[in-house]
Coordinates of C-alpha atoms in Angstrom, one line a residue:
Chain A
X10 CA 131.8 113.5 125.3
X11 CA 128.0 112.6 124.3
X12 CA 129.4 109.7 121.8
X13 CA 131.5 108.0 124.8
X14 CA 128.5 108.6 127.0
X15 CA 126.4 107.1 124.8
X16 CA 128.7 104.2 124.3
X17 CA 129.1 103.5 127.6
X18 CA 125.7 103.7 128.9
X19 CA 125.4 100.8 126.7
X20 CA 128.4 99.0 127.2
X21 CA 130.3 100.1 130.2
X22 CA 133.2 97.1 130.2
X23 CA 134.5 98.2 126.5
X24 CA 138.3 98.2 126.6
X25 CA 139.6 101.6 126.2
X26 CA 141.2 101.3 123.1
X27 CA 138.0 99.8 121.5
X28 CA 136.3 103.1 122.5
X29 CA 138.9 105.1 121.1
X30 CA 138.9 103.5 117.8
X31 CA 135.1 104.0 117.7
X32 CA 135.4 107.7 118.6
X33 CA 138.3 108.1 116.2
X34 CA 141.0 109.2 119.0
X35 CA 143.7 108.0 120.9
X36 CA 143.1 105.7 124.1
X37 CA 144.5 108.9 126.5
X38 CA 142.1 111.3 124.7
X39 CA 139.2 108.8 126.1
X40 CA 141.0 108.5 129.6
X41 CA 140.8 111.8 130.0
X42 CA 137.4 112.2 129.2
X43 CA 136.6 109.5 131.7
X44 CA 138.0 111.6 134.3
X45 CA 136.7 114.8 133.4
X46 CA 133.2 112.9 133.3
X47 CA 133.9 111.6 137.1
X48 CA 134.7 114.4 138.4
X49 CA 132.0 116.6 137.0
X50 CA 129.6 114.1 138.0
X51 CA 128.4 113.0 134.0
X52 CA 128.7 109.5 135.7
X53 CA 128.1 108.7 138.7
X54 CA 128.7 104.9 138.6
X55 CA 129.1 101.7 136.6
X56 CA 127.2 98.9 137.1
X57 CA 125.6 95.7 135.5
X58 CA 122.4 95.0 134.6
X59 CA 121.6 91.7 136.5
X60 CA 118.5 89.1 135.7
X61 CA 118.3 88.7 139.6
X62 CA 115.2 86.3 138.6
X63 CA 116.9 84.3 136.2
X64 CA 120.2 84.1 138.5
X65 CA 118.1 81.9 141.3
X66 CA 118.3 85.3 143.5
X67 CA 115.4 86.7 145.6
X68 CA 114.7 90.4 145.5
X69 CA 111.6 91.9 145.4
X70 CA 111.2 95.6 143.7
X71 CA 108.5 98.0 144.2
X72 CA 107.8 101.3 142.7
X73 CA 105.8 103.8 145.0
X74 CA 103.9 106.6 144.3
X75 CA 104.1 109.6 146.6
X76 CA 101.9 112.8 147.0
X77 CA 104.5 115.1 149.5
X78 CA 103.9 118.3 150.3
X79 CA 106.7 120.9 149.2
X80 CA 108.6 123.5 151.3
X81 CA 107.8 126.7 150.4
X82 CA 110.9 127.8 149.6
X83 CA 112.8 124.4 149.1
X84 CA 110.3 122.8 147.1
X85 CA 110.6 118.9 147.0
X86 CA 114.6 118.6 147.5
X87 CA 114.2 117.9 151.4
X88 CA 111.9 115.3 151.2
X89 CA 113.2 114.0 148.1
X90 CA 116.8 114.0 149.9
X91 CA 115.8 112.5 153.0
X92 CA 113.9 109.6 151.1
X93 CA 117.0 109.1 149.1
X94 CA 118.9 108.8 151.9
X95 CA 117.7 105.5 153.0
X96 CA 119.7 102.6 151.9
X97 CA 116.7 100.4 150.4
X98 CA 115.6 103.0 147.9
X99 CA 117.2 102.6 144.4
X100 CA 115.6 105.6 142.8
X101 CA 113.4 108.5 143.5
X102 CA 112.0 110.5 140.8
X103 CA 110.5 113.7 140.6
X104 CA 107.3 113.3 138.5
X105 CA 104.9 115.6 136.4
X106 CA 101.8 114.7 136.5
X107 CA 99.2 112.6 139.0
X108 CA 101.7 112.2 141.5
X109 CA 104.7 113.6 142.9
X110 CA 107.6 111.7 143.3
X111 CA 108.3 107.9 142.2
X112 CA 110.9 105.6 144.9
X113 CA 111.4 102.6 143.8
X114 CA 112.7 100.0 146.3
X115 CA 114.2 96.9 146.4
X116 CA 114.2 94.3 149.9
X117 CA 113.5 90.6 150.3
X118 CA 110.3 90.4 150.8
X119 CA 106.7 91.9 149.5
X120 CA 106.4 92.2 153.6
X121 CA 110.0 93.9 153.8
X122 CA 109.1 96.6 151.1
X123 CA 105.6 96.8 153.0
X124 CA 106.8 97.4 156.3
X125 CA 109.6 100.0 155.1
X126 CA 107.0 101.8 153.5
X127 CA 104.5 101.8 156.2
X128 CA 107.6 102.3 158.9
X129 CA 109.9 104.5 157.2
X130 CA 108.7 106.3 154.7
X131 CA 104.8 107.2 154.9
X132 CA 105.7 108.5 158.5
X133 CA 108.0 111.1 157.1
X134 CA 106.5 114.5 157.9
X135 CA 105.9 115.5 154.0
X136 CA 104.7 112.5 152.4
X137 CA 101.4 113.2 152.1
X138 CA 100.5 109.7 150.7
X139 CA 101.7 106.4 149.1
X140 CA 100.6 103.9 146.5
X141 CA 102.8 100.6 145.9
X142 CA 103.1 98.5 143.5
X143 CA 105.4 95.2 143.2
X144 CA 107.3 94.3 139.9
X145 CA 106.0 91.2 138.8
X146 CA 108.3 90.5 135.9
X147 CA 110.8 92.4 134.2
X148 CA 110.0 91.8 130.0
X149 CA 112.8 95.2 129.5
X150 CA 115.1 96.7 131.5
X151 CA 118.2 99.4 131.1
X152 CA 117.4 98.7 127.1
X153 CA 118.0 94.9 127.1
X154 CA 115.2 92.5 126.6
X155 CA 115.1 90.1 129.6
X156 CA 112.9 87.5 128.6
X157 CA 113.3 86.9 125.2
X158 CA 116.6 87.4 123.1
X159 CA 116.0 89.5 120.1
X160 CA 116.0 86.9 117.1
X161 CA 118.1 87.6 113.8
X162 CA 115.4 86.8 111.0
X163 CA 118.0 88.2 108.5
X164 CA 118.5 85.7 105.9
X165 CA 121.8 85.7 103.8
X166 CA 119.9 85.2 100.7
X167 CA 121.0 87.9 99.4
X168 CA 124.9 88.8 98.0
Chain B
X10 CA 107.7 66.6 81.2
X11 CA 111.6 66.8 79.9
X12 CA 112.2 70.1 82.1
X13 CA 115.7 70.3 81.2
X14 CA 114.6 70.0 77.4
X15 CA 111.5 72.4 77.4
X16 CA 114.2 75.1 80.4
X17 CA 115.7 78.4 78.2
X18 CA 119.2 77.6 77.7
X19 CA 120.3 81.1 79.0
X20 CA 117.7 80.9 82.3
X21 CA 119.4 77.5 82.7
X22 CA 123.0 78.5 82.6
X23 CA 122.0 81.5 85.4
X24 CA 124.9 80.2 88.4
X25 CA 123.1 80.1 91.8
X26 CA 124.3 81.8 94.8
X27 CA 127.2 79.4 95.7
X28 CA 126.4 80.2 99.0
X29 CA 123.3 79.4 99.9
X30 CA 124.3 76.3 101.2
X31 CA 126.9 77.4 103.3
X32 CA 124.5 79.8 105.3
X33 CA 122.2 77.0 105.7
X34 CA 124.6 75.0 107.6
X35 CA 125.5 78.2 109.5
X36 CA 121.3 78.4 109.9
X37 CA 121.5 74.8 111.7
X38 CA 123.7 75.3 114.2
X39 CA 122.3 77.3 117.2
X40 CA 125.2 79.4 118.3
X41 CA 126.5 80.2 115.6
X42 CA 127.8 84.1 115.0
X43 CA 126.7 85.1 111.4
X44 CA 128.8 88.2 110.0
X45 CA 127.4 87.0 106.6
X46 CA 124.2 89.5 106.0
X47 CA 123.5 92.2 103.6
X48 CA 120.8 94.3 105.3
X49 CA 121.0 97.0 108.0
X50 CA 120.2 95.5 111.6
X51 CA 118.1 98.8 112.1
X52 CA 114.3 98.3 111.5
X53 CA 113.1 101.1 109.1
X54 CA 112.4 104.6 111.2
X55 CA 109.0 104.7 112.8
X56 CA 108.0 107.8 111.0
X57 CA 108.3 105.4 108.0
X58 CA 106.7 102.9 109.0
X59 CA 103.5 104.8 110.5
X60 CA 103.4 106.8 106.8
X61 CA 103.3 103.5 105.0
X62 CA 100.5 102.2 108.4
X63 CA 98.3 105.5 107.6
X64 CA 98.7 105.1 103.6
X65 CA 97.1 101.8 104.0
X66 CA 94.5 103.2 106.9
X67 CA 93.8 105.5 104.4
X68 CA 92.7 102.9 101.8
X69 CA 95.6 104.0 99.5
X70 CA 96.0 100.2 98.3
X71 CA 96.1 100.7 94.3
X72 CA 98.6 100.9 91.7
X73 CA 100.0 104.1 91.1
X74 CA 101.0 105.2 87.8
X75 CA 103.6 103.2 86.5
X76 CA 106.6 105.4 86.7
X77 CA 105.6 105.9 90.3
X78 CA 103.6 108.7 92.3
X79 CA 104.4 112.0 90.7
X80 CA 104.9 113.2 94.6
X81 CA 107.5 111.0 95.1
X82 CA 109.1 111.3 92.1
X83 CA 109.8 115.0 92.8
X84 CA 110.8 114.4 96.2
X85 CA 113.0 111.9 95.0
X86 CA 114.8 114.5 92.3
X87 CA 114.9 117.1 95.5
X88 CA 117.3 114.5 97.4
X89 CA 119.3 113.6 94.8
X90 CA 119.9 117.5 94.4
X91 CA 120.0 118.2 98.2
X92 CA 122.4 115.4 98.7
X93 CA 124.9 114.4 95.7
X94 CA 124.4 118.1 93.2
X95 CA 122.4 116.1 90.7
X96 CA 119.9 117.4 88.6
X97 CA 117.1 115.3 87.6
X98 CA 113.1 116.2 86.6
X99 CA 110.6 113.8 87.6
X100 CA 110.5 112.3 84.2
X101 CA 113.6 111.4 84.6
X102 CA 112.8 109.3 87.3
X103 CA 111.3 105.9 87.6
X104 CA 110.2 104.3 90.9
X105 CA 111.4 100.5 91.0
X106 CA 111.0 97.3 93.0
X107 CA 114.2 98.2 94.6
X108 CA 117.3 98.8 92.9
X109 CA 117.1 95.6 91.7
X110 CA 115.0 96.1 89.2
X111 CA 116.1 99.6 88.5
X112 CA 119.5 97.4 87.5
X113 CA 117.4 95.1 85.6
X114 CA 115.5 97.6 83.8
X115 CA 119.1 99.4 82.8
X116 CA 120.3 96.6 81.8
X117 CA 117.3 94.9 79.8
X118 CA 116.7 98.8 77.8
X119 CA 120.5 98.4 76.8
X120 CA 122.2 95.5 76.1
X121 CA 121.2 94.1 73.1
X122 CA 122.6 90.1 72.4
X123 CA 126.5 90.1 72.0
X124 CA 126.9 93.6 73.8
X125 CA 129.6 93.3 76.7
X126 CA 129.1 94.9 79.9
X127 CA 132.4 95.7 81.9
X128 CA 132.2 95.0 85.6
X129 CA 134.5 95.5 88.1
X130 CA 134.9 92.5 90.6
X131 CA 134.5 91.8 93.3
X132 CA 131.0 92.7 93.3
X133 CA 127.7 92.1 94.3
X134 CA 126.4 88.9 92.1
X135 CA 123.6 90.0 90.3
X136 CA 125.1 91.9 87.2
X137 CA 126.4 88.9 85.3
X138 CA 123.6 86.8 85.6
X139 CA 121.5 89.8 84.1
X140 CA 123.6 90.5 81.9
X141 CA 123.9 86.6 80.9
X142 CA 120.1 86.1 80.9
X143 CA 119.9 89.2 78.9
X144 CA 122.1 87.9 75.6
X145 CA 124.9 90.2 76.7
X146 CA 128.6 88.8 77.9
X147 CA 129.8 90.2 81.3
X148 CA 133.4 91.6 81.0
X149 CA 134.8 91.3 84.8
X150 CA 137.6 93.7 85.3
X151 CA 139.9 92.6 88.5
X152 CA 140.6 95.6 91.1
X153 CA 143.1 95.3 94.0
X154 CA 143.2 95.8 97.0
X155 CA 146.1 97.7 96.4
X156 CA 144.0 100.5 94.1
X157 CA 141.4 99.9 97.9
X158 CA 139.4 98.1 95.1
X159 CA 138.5 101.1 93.3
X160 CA 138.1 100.6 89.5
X161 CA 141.3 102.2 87.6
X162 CA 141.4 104.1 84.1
X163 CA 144.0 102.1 83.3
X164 CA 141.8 98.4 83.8
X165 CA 138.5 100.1 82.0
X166 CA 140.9 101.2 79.0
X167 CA 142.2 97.9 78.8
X168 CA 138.1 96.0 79.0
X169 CA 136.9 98.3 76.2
X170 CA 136.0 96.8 73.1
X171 CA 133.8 97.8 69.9
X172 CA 131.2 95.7 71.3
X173 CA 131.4 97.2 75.1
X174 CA 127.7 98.8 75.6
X175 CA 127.7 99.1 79.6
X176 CA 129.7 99.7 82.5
X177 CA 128.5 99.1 85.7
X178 CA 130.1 101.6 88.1
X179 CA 128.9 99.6 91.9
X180 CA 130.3 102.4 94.5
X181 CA 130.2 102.3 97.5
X182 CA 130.8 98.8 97.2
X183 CA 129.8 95.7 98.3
X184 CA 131.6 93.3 99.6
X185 CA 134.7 95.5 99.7
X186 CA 133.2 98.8 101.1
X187 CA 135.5 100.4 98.7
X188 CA 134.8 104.1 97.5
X189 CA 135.3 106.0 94.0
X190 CA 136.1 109.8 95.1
X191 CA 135.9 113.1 92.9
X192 CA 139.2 112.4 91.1
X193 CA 139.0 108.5 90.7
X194 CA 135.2 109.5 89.6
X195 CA 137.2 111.6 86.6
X196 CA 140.0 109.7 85.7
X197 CA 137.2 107.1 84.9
X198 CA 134.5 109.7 83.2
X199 CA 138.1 110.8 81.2
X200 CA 138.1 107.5 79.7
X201 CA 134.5 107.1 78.5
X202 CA 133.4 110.6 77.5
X203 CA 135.2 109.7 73.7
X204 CA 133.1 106.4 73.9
X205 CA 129.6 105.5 73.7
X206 CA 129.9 103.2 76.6
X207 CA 127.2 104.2 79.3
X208 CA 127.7 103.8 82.5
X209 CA 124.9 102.2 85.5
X210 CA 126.3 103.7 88.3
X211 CA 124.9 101.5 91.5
X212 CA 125.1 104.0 94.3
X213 CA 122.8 101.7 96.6
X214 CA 125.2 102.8 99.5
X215 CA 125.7 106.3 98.9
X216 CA 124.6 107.7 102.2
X217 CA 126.7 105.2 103.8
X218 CA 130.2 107.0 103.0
X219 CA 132.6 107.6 105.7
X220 CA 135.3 110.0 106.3
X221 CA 135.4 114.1 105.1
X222 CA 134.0 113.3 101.7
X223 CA 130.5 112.5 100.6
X224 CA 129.7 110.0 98.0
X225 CA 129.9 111.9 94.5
X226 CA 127.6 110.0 91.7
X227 CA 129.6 109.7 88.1
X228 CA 126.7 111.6 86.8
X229 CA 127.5 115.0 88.6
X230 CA 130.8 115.2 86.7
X231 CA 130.4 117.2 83.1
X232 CA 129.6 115.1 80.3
X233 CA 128.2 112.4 82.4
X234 CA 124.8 112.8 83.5
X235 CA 123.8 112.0 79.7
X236 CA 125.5 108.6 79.6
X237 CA 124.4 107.6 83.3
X238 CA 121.6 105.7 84.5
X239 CA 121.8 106.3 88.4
X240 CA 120.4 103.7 90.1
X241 CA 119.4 104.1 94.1
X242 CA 117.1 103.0 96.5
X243 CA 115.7 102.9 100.0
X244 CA 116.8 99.6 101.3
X245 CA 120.5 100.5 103.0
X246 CA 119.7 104.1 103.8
X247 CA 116.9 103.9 105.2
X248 CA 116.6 100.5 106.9
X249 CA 113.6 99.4 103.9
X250 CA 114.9 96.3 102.3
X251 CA 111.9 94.8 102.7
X252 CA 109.7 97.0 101.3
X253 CA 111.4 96.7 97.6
X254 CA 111.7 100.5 96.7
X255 CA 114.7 101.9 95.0
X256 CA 114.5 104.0 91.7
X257 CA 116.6 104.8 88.3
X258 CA 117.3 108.4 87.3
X259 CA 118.8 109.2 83.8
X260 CA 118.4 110.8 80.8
X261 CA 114.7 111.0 79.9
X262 CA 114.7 108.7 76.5
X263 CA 116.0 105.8 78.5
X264 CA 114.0 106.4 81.3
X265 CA 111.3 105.8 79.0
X266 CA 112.2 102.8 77.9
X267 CA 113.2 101.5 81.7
X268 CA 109.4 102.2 82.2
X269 CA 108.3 100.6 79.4
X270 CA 109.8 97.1 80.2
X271 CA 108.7 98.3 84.1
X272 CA 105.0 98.8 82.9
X273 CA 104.9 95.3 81.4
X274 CA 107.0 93.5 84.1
X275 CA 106.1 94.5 87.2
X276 CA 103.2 97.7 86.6
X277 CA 104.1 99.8 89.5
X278 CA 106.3 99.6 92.7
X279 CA 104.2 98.7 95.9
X280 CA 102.0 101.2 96.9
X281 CA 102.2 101.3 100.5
X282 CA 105.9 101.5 100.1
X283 CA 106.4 104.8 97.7
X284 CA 104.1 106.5 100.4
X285 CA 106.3 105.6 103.3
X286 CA 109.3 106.9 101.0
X287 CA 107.8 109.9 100.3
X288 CA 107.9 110.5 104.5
X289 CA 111.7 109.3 104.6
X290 CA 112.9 111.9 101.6
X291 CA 111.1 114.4 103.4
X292 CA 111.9 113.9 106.9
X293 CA 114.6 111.9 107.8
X294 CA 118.0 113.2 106.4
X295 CA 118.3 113.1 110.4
X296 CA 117.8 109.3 110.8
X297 CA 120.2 108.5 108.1
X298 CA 122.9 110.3 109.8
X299 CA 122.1 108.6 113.1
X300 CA 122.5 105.1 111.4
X301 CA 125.6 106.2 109.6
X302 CA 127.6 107.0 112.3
X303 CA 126.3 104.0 114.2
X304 CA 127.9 101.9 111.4
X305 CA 131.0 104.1 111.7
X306 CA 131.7 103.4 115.0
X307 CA 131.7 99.7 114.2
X308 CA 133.6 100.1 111.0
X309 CA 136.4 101.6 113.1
X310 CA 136.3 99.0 116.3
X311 CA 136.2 96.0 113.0
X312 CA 138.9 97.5 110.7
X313 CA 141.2 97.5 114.1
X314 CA 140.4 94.1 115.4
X315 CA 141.2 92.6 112.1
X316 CA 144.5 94.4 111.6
X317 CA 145.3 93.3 114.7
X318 CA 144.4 90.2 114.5
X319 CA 146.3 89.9 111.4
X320 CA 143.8 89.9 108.5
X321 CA 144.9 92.4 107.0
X322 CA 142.1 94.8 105.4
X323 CA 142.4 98.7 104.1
X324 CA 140.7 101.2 105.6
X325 CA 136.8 100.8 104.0
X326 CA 135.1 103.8 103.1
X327 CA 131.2 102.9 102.2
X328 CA 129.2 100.4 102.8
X329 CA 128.9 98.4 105.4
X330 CA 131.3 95.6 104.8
X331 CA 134.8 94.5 105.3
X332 CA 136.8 92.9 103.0
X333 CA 140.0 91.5 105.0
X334 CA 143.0 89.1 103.5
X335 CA 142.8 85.5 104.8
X336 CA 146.1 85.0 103.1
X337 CA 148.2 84.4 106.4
X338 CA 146.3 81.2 106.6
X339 CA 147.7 79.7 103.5
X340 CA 144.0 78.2 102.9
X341 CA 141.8 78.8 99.9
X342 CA 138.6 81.9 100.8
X343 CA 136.3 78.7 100.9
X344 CA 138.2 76.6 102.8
X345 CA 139.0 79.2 105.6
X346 CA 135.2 79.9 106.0
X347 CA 134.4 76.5 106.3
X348 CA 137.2 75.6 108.9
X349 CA 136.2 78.8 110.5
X350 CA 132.4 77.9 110.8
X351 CA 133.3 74.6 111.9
X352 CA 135.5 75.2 114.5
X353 CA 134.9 78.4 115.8
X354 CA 130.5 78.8 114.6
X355 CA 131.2 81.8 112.7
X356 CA 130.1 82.6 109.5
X357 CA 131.2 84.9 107.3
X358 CA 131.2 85.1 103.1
X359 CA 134.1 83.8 100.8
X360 CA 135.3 86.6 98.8
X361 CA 135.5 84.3 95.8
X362 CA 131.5 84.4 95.8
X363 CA 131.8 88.0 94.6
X364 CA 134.3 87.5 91.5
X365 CA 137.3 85.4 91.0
X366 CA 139.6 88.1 92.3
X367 CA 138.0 88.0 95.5
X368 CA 139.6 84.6 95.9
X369 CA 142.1 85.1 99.3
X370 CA 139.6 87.5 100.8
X371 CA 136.2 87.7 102.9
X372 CA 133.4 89.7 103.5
X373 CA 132.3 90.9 107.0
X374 CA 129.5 92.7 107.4
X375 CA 129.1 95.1 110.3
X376 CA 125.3 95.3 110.0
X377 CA 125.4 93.9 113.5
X378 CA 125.7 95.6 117.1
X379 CA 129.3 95.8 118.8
X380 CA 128.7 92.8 121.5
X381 CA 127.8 90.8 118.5
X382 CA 130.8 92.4 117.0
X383 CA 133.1 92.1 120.1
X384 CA 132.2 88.2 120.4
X385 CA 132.6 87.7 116.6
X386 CA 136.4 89.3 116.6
X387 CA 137.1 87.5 120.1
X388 CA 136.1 83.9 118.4
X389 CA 138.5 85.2 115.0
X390 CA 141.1 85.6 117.0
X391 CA 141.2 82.6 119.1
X392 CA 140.4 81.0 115.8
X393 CA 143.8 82.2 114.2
X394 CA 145.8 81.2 117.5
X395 CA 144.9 78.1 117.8
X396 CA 145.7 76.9 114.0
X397 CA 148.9 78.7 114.4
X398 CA 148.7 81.5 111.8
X399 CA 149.4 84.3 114.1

């Protein structure tokens, strides 16, 4: 199960029988293990990696930097539920160190993000405070390089 | 100056890669797929690399003593027992600029002029010309793809001569990825334990074996270990072709003489480099697994899409190279590769390069990742359709 994992959280469009051959089983064997990793939640989706920059698209991604206070006996689930139940966040983290939990959010605008941030979320009765950033470029992302393809300097010099 | 007058007749006659100029087309043209290297697409281990950084933090930027450091020379005798049963003392040992020159060495201590050295083909290219430029004659020896390429008892009983000094035993091989296993290993060691033909066993790819068996050296087999030189390195195991490091293990009189011509020639291996090995004997067993079974997983998606495709290949074992049939195309190995770069802007090696029998054949190397892969085997296939071979 890790191997097909592992393969698929690098390429999820490999045909089935390609991933069997890699894993050295049959193409049923791996449907079966999709299943079984659906349903126990393994994976939770499949999606692609876009370059919205490069594709002419606007969207605007911030990472924020909250300090909540925890429920005593819930810890940071609630809040961390609550903020992850808005639409416009992509991802919330729980952190170690000098902050608490990391949302990121993607909108439109620098404004958008701004406003949901100042509307929606540092009203919220746990977050204690927030700290935004704005992606400026994306040089890596999901493992793929987005601005500069990987050069072969492998010379066949050598037989 | 009269060059061609003044040039040694046997440096001379040394035949050049016949395809360097292919790959420098394929170089040219910007989209073009290359399936054509011989190097791991990994970069060496970081734990490597930061030992050979703080070796050279450190100052450490001498020669060492010519056999190599005495540290590494025993770690290097550990692996060879940890991981293939051999039994070698550091004296036994000598630290080389890759296996290269550990072949060189072998072959310089002992072929004398006239001496014939057998060599399976196809093979990588460097053994004739070693041989050639050493005085001795090269004795190729086809293998089939029938036999999976594997060298039979039956050919070597048939190359042996009075004057045969040397066999060259390159397995894992490249550019067929062919294996030798524990009985093919002693129907060969049957034939040469009444001889006093030794044996360079090139085992370069020896970690890179897959399937339920390990790669077994010659030398582990009784009676062997005193007429084999064992040549190995770093380069394919552990992602360090560039840092030249490889090594030849044998008997301790003709080690002695390997580090003679080794102390003239070259002094001692890079520095930098035997301390950075000494890190990936010791501490990544782990990384090499990782890499091998990345290069398995390609082996198996390549070995499929060529079957299917209909170029037909055997089921490789070592290495990291395929070596399918281009015989449904009715075209020479040359001319298929050609057509093939042309048309389609991938590049892959005529199996004529490696040895005359590898005429009908080519070699693709799955040093590469699956999309590159995956896009290679999509433009093969369209390739085939369109001339109307399958």
């Amino acid at each position: 199960m890790e191997q097909l994992l592992r393969i698929l959280e690098t390429n999820a469009r490999l045909p089935l029988e390609d991933i069997a051959v890699m894993l050295d089983t049959t193409p049923e064997a791996v449907a079966k293990m999709l299943d079984e990793a659906a349903a126990k939640g393994y994976i939770h989706g499949y999606s692609a990696l876009i370059d919205w920059e490069r594709a002419g698209v606007n969207v605007v991604e911030a990472v924020i930097e909250l300090h909540v206070s925890p429920r005593k006996s819930r810890g940071f689930d609630e809040v961390a539920s609550a903020i992850a139940a808005f639409d416009e966040v992509d991802s919330v983290l729980l952190m170690s160190g000098s902050y608490d939990l990391q949302v990121i959010i993607k909108g439109h605008s620098f404004q958008e993000i701004a406003l949901f941030v100042a509307k929606r979320l540092s009203p919220l009765d746990d977050v204690l405070s927030t700290a935004t950033s704005f992606v400026l470029r994306t040089y890596k992302r999901g493992g793929r390089l987005f601005q500069a393809e990987e050069i072969d300097e492998r010379e066949c010099t050598v037989l | 100056m009269n060059y061609d007058q003044l040039l040694a007749p046997a440096a001379k006659a040394m035949r050049p890669s016949g395809i360097r100029k292919f790959f420098d087309l394929a170089a040219e043209m910007p989209h073009c797929i290359s399936l054509g290297v011989g190097e791991p697409d990994f970069k060496t281990p970081w734990a490597i690399r930061d030992a050979g950084i703080r070796s050279l933090e450190q100052g450490r930027t001498r020669y060492t003593a010519n056999a190599g450091l005495a540290e590494l020379r025993a770690e290097i005798c550990r692996y060879l027992a940890r991981r293939f049963e051999l039994d070698y003392q550091p004296d036994q040992v000598v630290v080389t600029v890759g296996g290269s020159e550990a072949i060189d060495l072998t072959i310089r201590a002992l072929v004398a002029p006239g001496d014939e050295v057998i060599i399976p083909e196809p093979c990588f290219v460097c053994y004739a010309p070693i041989t050639q430029l050493t005085g001795g004659v090269p004795v190729p020896v086809v293998t089939r793809a029938e036999d999976e390429f594997r060298l039979t008892p039956e050919a070597l009983k048939a190359a042996i001569t009075p004057r045969t000094k040397l066999l060259v035993l390159p397995y894992p091989n490249n550019p067929t990825g062919g294996v030798m296993g524990q009985a093919d290993l002693e129907a060969i060691a049957a034939v040469l334990r009444d001889t006093n033909v030794m044996v360079l066993s090139d085992e370069i790819y020896a970690e890179l074996t897959y399937g339920l068996d390990r790669h077994v050296s010659i030398a582990s087999l009784p009676g062997m270990a005193e007429r084999t030189v064992v040549v190995n390195g770093f380069s394919k195991a552990y992602a360090m072709t560039g840092w030249r490091l490889g090594y030849a293990a044998g008997p301790k009189p003709l080690i002695k003489v390997l580090t003679k011509i080794h102390q003239s020639c070259i002094m001692s291996a890079p520095t930098t480099s035997q301390y950075a090995a000494i890190t990936a004997l010791r501490s990544c067993d782990e990384a090499i697994e990782t890499m091998r079974d990345e290069y398995n997983r390609r082996r198996r998606y390549v070995v499929k899409a060529l079957n299917e495709m209909g170029l037909a290949c055997f089921e490789p074992r070592g290495a990291f190279y395929v070596f399918p049939s281009i015989q449904i195309s009715g075209l020479s190995s040359e001319e298929f590769c050609e057509k093939l770069l042309y048309q389609k802007e991938v590049a892959i090696v005529p199996g004529d390069a490696f040895g005359a029998c590898g005429e009908g054949y080519a070699r693709i190397s799955y040093a590469y990742s699956v999309d590159h892969l995956q896009t290679a085997m999509a433009r093969m296939r369209d390739f085939l359709r369109e001339n109307g071979w399958t």
